[in-house]
Coordinates of C-alpha atoms in Angstrom, one line a residue:
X1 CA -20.0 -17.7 -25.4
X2 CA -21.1 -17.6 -21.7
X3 CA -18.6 -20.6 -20.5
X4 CA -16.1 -18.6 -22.5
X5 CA -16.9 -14.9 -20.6
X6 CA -17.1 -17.2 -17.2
X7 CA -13.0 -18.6 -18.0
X8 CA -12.3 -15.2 -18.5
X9 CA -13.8 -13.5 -15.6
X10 CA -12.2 -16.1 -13.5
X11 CA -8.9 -15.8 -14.7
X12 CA -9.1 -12.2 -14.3
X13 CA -10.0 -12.7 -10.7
X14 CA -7.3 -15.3 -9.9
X15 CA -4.8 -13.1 -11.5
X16 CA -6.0 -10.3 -9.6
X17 CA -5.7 -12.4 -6.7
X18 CA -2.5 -13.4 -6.9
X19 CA -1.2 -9.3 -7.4
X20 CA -2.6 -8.6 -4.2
X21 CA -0.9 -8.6 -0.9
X22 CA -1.4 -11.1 1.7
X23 CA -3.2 -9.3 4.8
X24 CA -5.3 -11.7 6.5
X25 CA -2.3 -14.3 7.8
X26 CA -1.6 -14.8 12.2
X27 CA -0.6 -12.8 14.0
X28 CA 2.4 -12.7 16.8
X29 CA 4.4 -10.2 19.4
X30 CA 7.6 -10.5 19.3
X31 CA 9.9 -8.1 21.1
X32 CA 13.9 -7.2 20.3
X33 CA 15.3 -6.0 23.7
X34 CA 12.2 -3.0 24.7
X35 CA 11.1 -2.8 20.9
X36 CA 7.7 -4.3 20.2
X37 CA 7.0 -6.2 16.8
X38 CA 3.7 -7.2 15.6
X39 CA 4.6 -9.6 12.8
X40 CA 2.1 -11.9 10.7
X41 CA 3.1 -15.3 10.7
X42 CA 3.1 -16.9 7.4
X43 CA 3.9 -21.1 8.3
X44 CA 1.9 -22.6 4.9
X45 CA 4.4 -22.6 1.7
X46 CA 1.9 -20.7 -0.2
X47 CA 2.1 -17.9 2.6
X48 CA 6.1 -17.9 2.7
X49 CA 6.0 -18.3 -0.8
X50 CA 4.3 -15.0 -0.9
X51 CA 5.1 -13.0 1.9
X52 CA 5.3 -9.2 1.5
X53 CA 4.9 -9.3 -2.2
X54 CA 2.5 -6.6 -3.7
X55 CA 2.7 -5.2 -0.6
X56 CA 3.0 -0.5 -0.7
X57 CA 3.3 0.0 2.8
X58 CA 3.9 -1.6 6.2
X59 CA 3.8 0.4 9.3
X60 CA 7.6 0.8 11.3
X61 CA 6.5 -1.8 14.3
X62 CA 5.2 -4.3 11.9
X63 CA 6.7 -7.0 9.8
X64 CA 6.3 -11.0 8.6
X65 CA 7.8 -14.2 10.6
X66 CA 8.4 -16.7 8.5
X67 CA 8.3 -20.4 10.3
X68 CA 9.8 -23.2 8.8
X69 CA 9.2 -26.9 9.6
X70 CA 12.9 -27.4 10.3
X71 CA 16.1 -25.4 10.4
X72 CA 17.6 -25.3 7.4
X73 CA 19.5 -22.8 5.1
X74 CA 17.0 -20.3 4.2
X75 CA 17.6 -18.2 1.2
X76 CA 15.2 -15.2 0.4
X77 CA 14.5 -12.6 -2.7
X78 CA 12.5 -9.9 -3.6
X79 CA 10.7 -10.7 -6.8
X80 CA 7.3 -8.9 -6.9
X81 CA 8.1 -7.3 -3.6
X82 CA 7.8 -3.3 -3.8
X83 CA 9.3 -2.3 -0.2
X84 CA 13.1 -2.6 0.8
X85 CA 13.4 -4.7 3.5
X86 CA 16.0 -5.4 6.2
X87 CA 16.1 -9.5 6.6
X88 CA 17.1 -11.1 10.2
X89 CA 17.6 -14.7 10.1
X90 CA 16.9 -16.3 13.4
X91 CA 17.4 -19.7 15.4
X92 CA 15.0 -21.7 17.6
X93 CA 15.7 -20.1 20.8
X94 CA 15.3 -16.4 19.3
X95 CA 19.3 -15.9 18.3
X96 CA 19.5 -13.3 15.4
X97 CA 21.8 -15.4 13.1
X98 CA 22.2 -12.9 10.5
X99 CA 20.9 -9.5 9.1
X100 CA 20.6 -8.1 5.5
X101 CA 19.4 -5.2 3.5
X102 CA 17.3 -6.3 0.7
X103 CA 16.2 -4.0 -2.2
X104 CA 13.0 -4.5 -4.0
X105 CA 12.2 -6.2 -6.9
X106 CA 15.4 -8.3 -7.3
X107 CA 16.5 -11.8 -8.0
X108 CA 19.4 -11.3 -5.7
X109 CA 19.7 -13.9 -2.6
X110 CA 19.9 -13.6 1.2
X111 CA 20.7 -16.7 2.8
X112 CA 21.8 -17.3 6.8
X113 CA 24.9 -18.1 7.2
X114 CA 23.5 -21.4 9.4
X115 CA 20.8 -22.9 9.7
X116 CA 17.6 -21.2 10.8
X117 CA 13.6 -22.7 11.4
X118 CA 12.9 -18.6 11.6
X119 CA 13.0 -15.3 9.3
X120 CA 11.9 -11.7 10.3
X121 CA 11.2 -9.7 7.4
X122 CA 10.8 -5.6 8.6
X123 CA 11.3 -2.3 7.0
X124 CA 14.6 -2.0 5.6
X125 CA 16.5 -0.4 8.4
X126 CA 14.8 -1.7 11.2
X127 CA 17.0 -3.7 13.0
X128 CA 20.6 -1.4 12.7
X129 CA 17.9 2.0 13.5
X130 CA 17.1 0.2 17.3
X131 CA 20.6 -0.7 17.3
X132 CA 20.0 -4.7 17.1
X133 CA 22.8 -6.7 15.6
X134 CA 23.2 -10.4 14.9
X135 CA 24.1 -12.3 18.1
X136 CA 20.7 -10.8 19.8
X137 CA 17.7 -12.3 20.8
X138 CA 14.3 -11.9 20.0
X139 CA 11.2 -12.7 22.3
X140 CA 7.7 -14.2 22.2
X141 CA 5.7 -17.5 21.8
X142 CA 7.8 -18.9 19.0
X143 CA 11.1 -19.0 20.9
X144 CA 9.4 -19.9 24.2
X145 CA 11.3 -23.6 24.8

């Protein structure tokens, strides 16, 4: 009866776990021409894998950089993700590739349309409110050469 309460108390916990947003990741500043960005870096493929999922709120100058090991196409969704989120996918030297509007809590994909090694999840909106558009470049330690 004990071992059986323990299972359960642990799955509970692991499944509570795994509903709740990630917080705790890196964090970098990035800038987009005078706009600041304070974004957490999630690198591992668990922490890409969950990125802004669960997640009710995120304040305007923040938002997640994903790093990949290698450019590649990069396709995106927003399964278990609650905000709507604008999408900038971006080359090694800081190049926005390609933007998109995501809305929450669909299956539908957002790829580049080349290959990227970076992606830049903020508030949907972000970008086209400051004005930025693909073809522009983003700064800080990641696109340092």
């Amino acid at each position: 009866m004990k071992a059986a309460f323990a299972l359960a108390a642990a799955l509970f916990v692991a499944a509570a776990s795994a509903q709740s947003p990630q917080v705790n990741l890196p964090r970098v500043k990035l800038s987009a021409g005078m706009h600041q960005i304070d974004a957490q870096v999630a690198s591992a493929p668990d922490e890409r894998a969950t990125g802004l999922m669960f997640r009710k709120e995120m304040p305007q100058h923040e938002g997640m950089l994903f790093v990949f090991e290698q450019p590649s196409q990069q396709c995106f969704w927003m399964k278990n993700t609650l905000l709507p989120l604008s999408i900038a996918f971006v080359a090694d030297d800081g190049r926005i590739v390609n933007i998109d509007e995501m809305a929450p809590q669909t299956l539908e994909s957002h790829c580049s349309t080349e290959p990227v090694r970076y992606v830049l999840e903020m508030n949907k909106g972000w970008f086209a409110k400051k004005g930025i558009k693909a073809g522009a470049r983003l700064a800080g330690p990641p696109f340092r050469k």
